[in-house]
Amino acid sequence: MDGYTLVRIVETQPPNLVVRPLDEPAATSSCVVVAAAAVVQLASLPPSSAAVDNLVHLGSSGEAGALHCLKRRFLRHHIYTNVGKLLTLLQQYTQPTHVEMPPHVYQVAAAAFEAALRWKLVKLQLNASGKIDGCAVTSYLLEKSRLTRVEGRERNYHIFYQLCANMEHSTAATGEFAFLGQVGATQEDKAAFGVTMAALDALGFTPAEKEGVVAICKGILYLGNVHFHTNELLPQKAYDQVTFPL
């Protein structure tokens, strides 16, 4: 939503305009020169975001006015806005807190939700008398953030450790792969890689497709070791450097 900033035109200097941001306090805001082609002029100042809960009431403000209204409402914690009969929702992503809760019914719900994010769903099967008669485990991928962030001694996805255990020069044990956390590959991972490849065979993957899957997984591991650096000596010509600590 930072594509547009509400400004007031102070002076016209073709082909540029001198503008002053309206979202900043008058005492601290300063004029800036921008290209006239980059300015979308509004017929009128957008009304206060607190007074507009439906974007159709903005009239002819266009995309710039709509984004400004959504931004102002979001900053005031109004995350819902109507667009005619449609409803828009802007909600900031936050990392889970993983805070232990005191004994309470909400603690049970929070624990169940947390367990649901750990790649598998466990279903208990009850018989007619209400006793446990069986169990079914369904594996799935849900929490993408676990790919790039693992807590403490937790493991990332097993395929990464299986790959490292079968590399000619394994680096997983030394912790050189950022995505693998503090846990290294084991002999069980080395054997499990063969089971994974056999499963791909059973699913009908061709040798070329299996090589592609392995290459993508290895690429993800190495991408986790990419670092970006800015040249501070030449800020006007700053550029990014990519390094691969192998």
XYZ file of N, CA and C in Angstrom, residues 27-170:
432
model
N 5.331 20.650 10.612
C 6.601 21.184 11.120
C 7.799 20.395 10.619
N 7.595 19.121 10.276
C 8.721 18.273 9.878
C 8.712 17.925 8.401
N 7.581 18.096 7.715
C 7.507 17.722 6.310
C 8.297 18.703 5.465
N 8.887 18.222 4.394
C 9.667 19.055 3.491
C 9.210 18.803 2.071
N 9.420 19.769 1.221
C 8.998 19.653 -0.168
C 9.963 18.756 -0.939
N 9.431 18.042 -1.895
C 10.232 17.189 -2.759
C 9.810 17.441 -4.194
N 10.723 17.170 -5.113
C 10.459 17.354 -6.538
C 10.240 15.989 -7.169
N 9.113 15.827 -7.845
C 8.786 14.560 -8.490
C 8.358 14.844 -9.918
N 8.418 13.814 -10.746
C 7.973 13.955 -12.132
C 6.463 14.126 -12.173
N 5.996 15.043 -12.995
C 4.559 15.294 -13.082
C 3.803 14.062 -13.545
N 4.446 13.229 -14.383
C 3.770 12.033 -14.886
C 3.517 11.016 -13.789
N 4.265 11.108 -12.670
C 4.105 10.141 -11.583
C 3.054 10.562 -10.580
N 2.456 11.726 -10.775
C 1.473 12.246 -9.828
C 0.070 12.018 -10.365
N -0.781 11.427 -9.536
C -2.195 11.244 -9.871
C -2.971 12.317 -9.133
N -3.513 13.283 -9.852
C -4.217 14.388 -9.223
C -5.661 13.997 -8.939
N -6.095 14.228 -7.708
C -7.449 13.903 -7.281
C -8.332 15.133 -7.388
N -9.605 14.884 -7.703
C -10.545 15.994 -7.821
C -10.772 16.665 -6.479
N -10.692 15.888 -5.406
C -10.886 16.432 -4.064
C -10.083 15.605 -3.082
N -9.851 16.147 -1.905
C -9.100 15.440 -0.873
C -9.920 14.265 -0.361
N -9.349 13.054 -0.289
C -10.110 11.914 0.230
C -10.601 12.191 1.639
N -11.830 11.816 1.957
C -12.358 12.050 3.304
C -11.621 11.217 4.338
N -11.864 11.511 5.599
C -11.224 10.775 6.686
C -11.557 9.298 6.584
N -10.542 8.456 6.814
C -10.757 7.017 6.692
C -11.774 6.503 7.694
N -11.892 7.187 8.846
C -12.856 6.747 9.852
C -14.281 6.931 9.364
N -14.480 7.843 8.403
C -15.829 8.130 7.928
C -16.192 7.322 6.694
N -15.248 6.598 6.105
C -15.496 5.846 4.878
C -15.271 4.369 5.144
N -16.334 3.588 5.132
C -16.194 2.145 5.281
C -16.574 1.417 4.006
N -16.867 2.156 2.938
C -17.183 1.570 1.640
C -16.487 2.403 0.575
N -15.599 1.768 -0.197
C -14.777 2.506 -1.150
C -15.579 3.125 -2.279
N -16.801 2.655 -2.511
C -17.605 3.251 -3.577
C -17.994 4.681 -3.230
N -17.909 5.049 -1.958
C -18.255 6.400 -1.540
C -17.131 7.392 -1.812
N -15.990 6.901 -2.316
C -14.886 7.807 -2.614
C -15.098 8.566 -3.911
N -16.077 8.189 -4.689
C -16.334 8.876 -5.946
C -15.297 8.535 -6.985
N -14.662 9.564 -7.559
C -13.723 9.374 -8.665
C -12.272 9.433 -8.213
N -12.002 9.041 -6.973
C -10.627 9.100 -6.460
C -9.711 8.104 -7.141
N -10.284 7.045 -7.708
C -9.483 6.069 -8.427
C -8.644 5.194 -7.523
N -7.637 4.532 -8.127
C -6.795 3.597 -7.385
C -6.029 4.288 -6.269
N -5.518 5.491 -6.546
C -4.734 6.201 -5.537
C -5.563 6.509 -4.301
N -6.783 7.008 -4.500
C -7.640 7.322 -3.359
C -8.055 6.088 -2.590
N -8.316 4.984 -3.318
C -8.718 3.741 -2.655
C -7.589 3.194 -1.793
N -6.360 3.180 -2.326
C -5.224 2.672 -1.553
C -4.929 3.561 -0.350
N -5.088 4.871 -0.523
C -4.880 5.781 0.609
C -5.896 5.499 1.709
N -7.147 5.297 1.327
C -8.189 5.012 2.316
C -7.911 3.695 3.040
N -7.523 2.646 2.289
C -7.224 1.353 2.908
C -6.047 1.470 3.871
N -5.033 2.239 3.482
C -3.861 2.396 4.344
C -4.226 3.099 5.644
N -5.010 4.193 5.542
C -5.388 4.927 6.739
C -6.257 4.076 7.660
N -7.169 3.298 7.091
C -8.016 2.427 7.911
C -7.173 1.345 8.584
N -6.193 0.801 7.854
C -5.337 -0.241 8.417
C -4.524 0.306 9.583
N -3.991 1.519 9.441
C -3.203 2.120 10.515
C -4.047 2.417 11.742
N -5.356 2.555 11.556
C -6.258 2.780 12.682
C -6.919 1.477 13.139
N -6.374 0.356 12.666
C -6.826 -0.980 13.061
C -8.242 -1.275 12.565
N -8.657 -0.637 11.469
C -9.900 -0.996 10.791
C -9.512 -1.900 9.618
N -9.480 -3.204 9.846
C -8.955 -4.112 8.829
C -10.003 -4.519 7.812
N -11.287 -4.258 8.080
C -12.353 -4.612 7.150
C -12.858 -3.362 6.438
N -13.039 -3.457 5.122
C -13.567 -2.357 4.319
C -14.440 -2.938 3.217
N -15.568 -2.308 2.976
C -16.461 -2.746 1.907
C -16.066 -2.108 0.583
N -16.241 -2.872 -0.488
C -16.139 -2.357 -1.854
C -17.446 -2.737 -2.531
N -18.435 -1.883 -2.399
C -19.767 -2.262 -2.832
C -20.297 -3.354 -1.926
N -20.622 -4.509 -2.512
C -21.102 -5.646 -1.740
C -19.980 -6.611 -1.364
N -18.757 -6.296 -1.789
C -17.609 -7.135 -1.459
C -16.963 -6.644 -0.172
N -16.212 -7.531 0.462
C -15.521 -7.205 1.708
C -14.036 -7.465 1.540
N -13.208 -6.480 1.866
C -11.760 -6.644 1.830
C -11.229 -6.751 3.254
N -10.154 -7.517 3.401
C -9.530 -7.728 4.706
C -8.040 -7.518 4.569
N -7.481 -6.649 5.393
C -6.041 -6.429 5.466
C -5.586 -6.794 6.868
N -4.805 -7.858 6.959
C -4.369 -8.326 8.275
C -2.882 -8.600 8.234
N -2.142 -7.992 9.142
C -0.694 -8.142 9.181
C -0.308 -9.518 9.685
N 0.660 -10.151 8.984
C 1.138 -11.468 9.400
C 2.035 -11.330 10.624
N 1.825 -12.181 11.604
C 2.664 -12.206 12.801
C 3.096 -13.634 13.077
N 4.299 -13.786 13.585
C 4.797 -15.109 13.938
C 4.066 -15.625 15.174
N 3.790 -16.922 15.248
C 3.138 -17.465 16.444
C 4.003 -17.267 17.677
N 3.370 -17.028 18.796
C 4.107 -16.721 20.024
C 4.632 -17.975 20.721
N 3.941 -19.115 20.567
C 4.340 -20.365 21.225
C 4.469 -20.183 22.737
N 3.588 -19.385 23.319
C 3.615 -19.146 24.755
C 2.739 -20.177 25.454
N 3.271 -20.781 26.508
C 2.502 -21.747 27.275
C 1.370 -21.049 28.016
N 0.176 -21.613 27.927
C -0.983 -21.024 28.580
C -1.287 -21.772 29.869
N -1.884 -21.103 30.853
C -2.278 -21.783 32.090
C -3.420 -22.754 31.813
N -3.705 -23.689 32.743
C -4.788 -24.659 32.533
C -6.114 -23.959 32.230
N -6.657 -24.252 31.053
C -7.892 -23.597 30.631
C -8.382 -24.319 29.383
N -9.653 -24.147 29.060
C -10.176 -24.778 27.852
C -9.487 -24.215 26.611
N -9.060 -22.928 26.657
C -8.346 -22.350 25.525
C -6.972 -22.984 25.355
N -6.389 -23.474 26.460
C -5.096 -24.138 26.365
C -5.216 -25.391 25.508
N -6.313 -26.131 25.674
C -6.529 -27.345 24.886
C -6.668 -26.991 23.412
N -7.442 -25.941 23.120
C -7.636 -25.529 21.735
C -6.333 -25.050 21.108
N -5.541 -24.279 21.878
C -4.272 -23.776 21.357
C -3.296 -24.917 21.101
N -3.271 -25.903 21.992
C -2.378 -27.050 21.809
C -2.784 -27.868 20.593
N -4.100 -28.023 20.378
C -4.576 -28.775 19.219
C -4.220 -28.057 17.924
N -4.369 -26.732 17.921
C -4.027 -25.966 16.724
C -2.536 -26.039 16.443
N -1.717 -25.945 17.488
C -0.268 -26.025 17.314
C 0.132 -27.394 16.773
N -0.527 -28.443 17.277
C -0.219 -29.787 16.797
C -0.608 -29.954 15.338
N -1.668 -29.246 14.915
C -2.123 -29.354 13.532
C -1.135 -28.741 12.556
N -0.221 -27.911 13.052
C 0.759 -27.274 12.186
C 2.015 -28.114 12.012
N 2.075 -29.252 12.632
C 3.308 -30.049 12.624
C 3.228 -31.184 11.616
N 2.775 -30.868 10.419
C 2.907 -31.714 9.241
C 2.012 -32.940 9.229
N 1.254 -33.213 10.290
C 0.425 -34.413 10.268
C -0.814 -34.221 11.129
N -1.864 -34.957 10.772
C -3.126 -34.936 11.498
C -3.392 -36.346 12.014
N -3.578 -36.477 13.313
C -3.831 -37.772 13.943
C -5.321 -37.878 14.255
N -5.968 -38.903 13.703
C -7.395 -39.128 13.928
C -7.578 -40.404 14.751
N -8.258 -40.282 15.879
C -8.575 -41.446 16.702
C -9.926 -42.004 16.261
N -9.970 -43.300 16.015
C -11.197 -43.960 15.561
C -11.845 -44.674 16.748
N -13.068 -44.302 17.048
C -13.796 -44.858 18.187
C -14.850 -45.848 17.708
N -15.068 -46.900 18.521
C -16.104 -47.876 18.183
C -17.433 -47.451 18.796
N -18.438 -48.319 18.678
C -19.786 -47.975 19.141
C -19.842 -47.734 20.645
N -18.936 -48.342 21.397
C -18.933 -48.164 22.852
C -18.117 -46.955 23.294
N -17.539 -46.220 22.340
C -16.771 -45.033 22.672
C -15.320 -45.290 22.995
N -14.845 -46.525 22.795
C -13.452 -46.845 23.058
C -12.626 -46.717 21.777
N -11.327 -46.452 21.961
C -10.445 -46.290 20.806
C -10.288 -47.626 20.092
N -10.612 -47.621 18.796
C -10.556 -48.846 18.003
C -9.436 -48.805 16.967
N -8.899 -47.630 16.730
C -7.836 -47.501 15.742
C -7.354 -46.067 15.658
N -6.384 -45.868 14.774
C -5.792 -44.539 14.621
C -5.355 -44.366 13.175
N -5.546 -43.173 12.640
C -5.120 -42.863 11.276
C -4.286 -41.590 11.304
N -3.171 -41.608 10.594
C -2.269 -40.459 10.532
C -2.225 -39.953 9.096
N -2.563 -38.691 8.910
C -2.532 -38.059 7.592
C -1.432 -37.006 7.580
N -0.471 -37.154 6.681
C 0.623 -36.192 6.568
C 0.269 -35.128 5.540
N 0.653 -33.897 5.803
C 0.396 -32.799 4.880
C 1.400 -31.682 5.141
N 1.449 -30.741 4.229
C 2.319 -29.572 4.362
C 1.429 -28.359 4.560
N 1.616 -27.640 5.652
C 0.743 -26.510 5.948
C 1.528 -25.249 6.283
N 2.444 -25.337 7.213
C 3.116 -24.140 7.712
C 4.394 -23.886 6.917
N 4.307 -23.029 5.904
C 5.455 -22.762 5.050
C 6.591 -22.081 5.800
N 6.268 -21.297 6.838
C 7.312 -20.580 7.569
C 8.277 -21.535 8.260
N 7.880 -22.788 8.466
C 8.779 -23.760 9.104
C 9.933 -24.121 8.180
N 9.803 -23.842 6.890
C 10.889 -24.134 5.968
C 12.101 -23.265 6.259
N 11.875 -22.016 6.604
C 12.971 -21.071 6.803
C 13.282 -20.803 8.261
N 12.483 -21.354 9.171
C 12.720 -21.081 10.591
C 12.358 -22.303 11.417
N 13.331 -22.820 12.147
C 13.084 -23.944 13.045
C 13.490 -23.526 14.451
N 12.787 -24.049 15.434
C 13.026 -23.674 16.827
C 13.933 -24.691 17.513
N 15.022 -24.196 18.111
C 15.875 -25.033 18.950
C 16.338 -26.305 18.269
N 15.986 -27.438 18.885
C 16.411 -28.742 18.382
C 15.390 -29.374 17.449
N 14.433 -28.597 16.968
C 13.466 -29.143 16.022
C 14.140 -29.408 14.680
N 13.563 -30.351 13.928
C 14.071 -30.671 12.597
C 13.236 -29.968 11.534
N 13.879 -29.708 10.410
C 13.173 -29.205 9.246
C 12.593 -30.409 8.499
N 12.184 -30.242 7.264
C 11.611 -31.358 6.512
C 12.653 -32.461 6.321
N 12.214 -33.709 6.467
C 13.129 -34.852 6.484
C 13.949 -34.973 5.202
N 13.365 -34.560 4.060
C 14.069 -34.748 2.797
C 15.407 -34.018 2.784
N 15.500 -32.883 3.476
C 16.755 -32.133 3.486
C 17.858 -32.915 4.195
N 17.521 -33.540 5.312
C 18.512 -34.333 6.044
C 18.863 -35.598 5.267
N 17.877 -36.157 4.554
C 18.152 -37.327 3.724
C 19.134 -36.983 2.611
N 18.959 -35.811 2.011
C 19.879 -35.384 0.958
C 21.280 -35.177 1.510
N 21.381 -34.509 2.665
C 22.695 -34.238 3.251
C 23.406 -35.525 3.650
N 22.639 -36.486 4.144
C 23.242 -37.754 4.561
C 23.798 -38.527 3.379
N 23.297 -38.237 2.172
C 23.753 -38.951 0.984
C 24.652 -38.103 0.093
N 25.018 -36.897 0.568
C 25.973 -36.090 -0.182
C 27.374 -36.634 0.010
N 28.197 -36.474 -1.019
C 29.578 -36.963 -0.927
C 30.341 -36.210 0.148
N 30.079 -34.899 0.260
C 30.706 -34.084 1.300
C 29.583 -33.457 2.109
N 29.081 -34.182 3.096
C 27.937 -33.702 3.872
C 28.340 -32.538 4.763
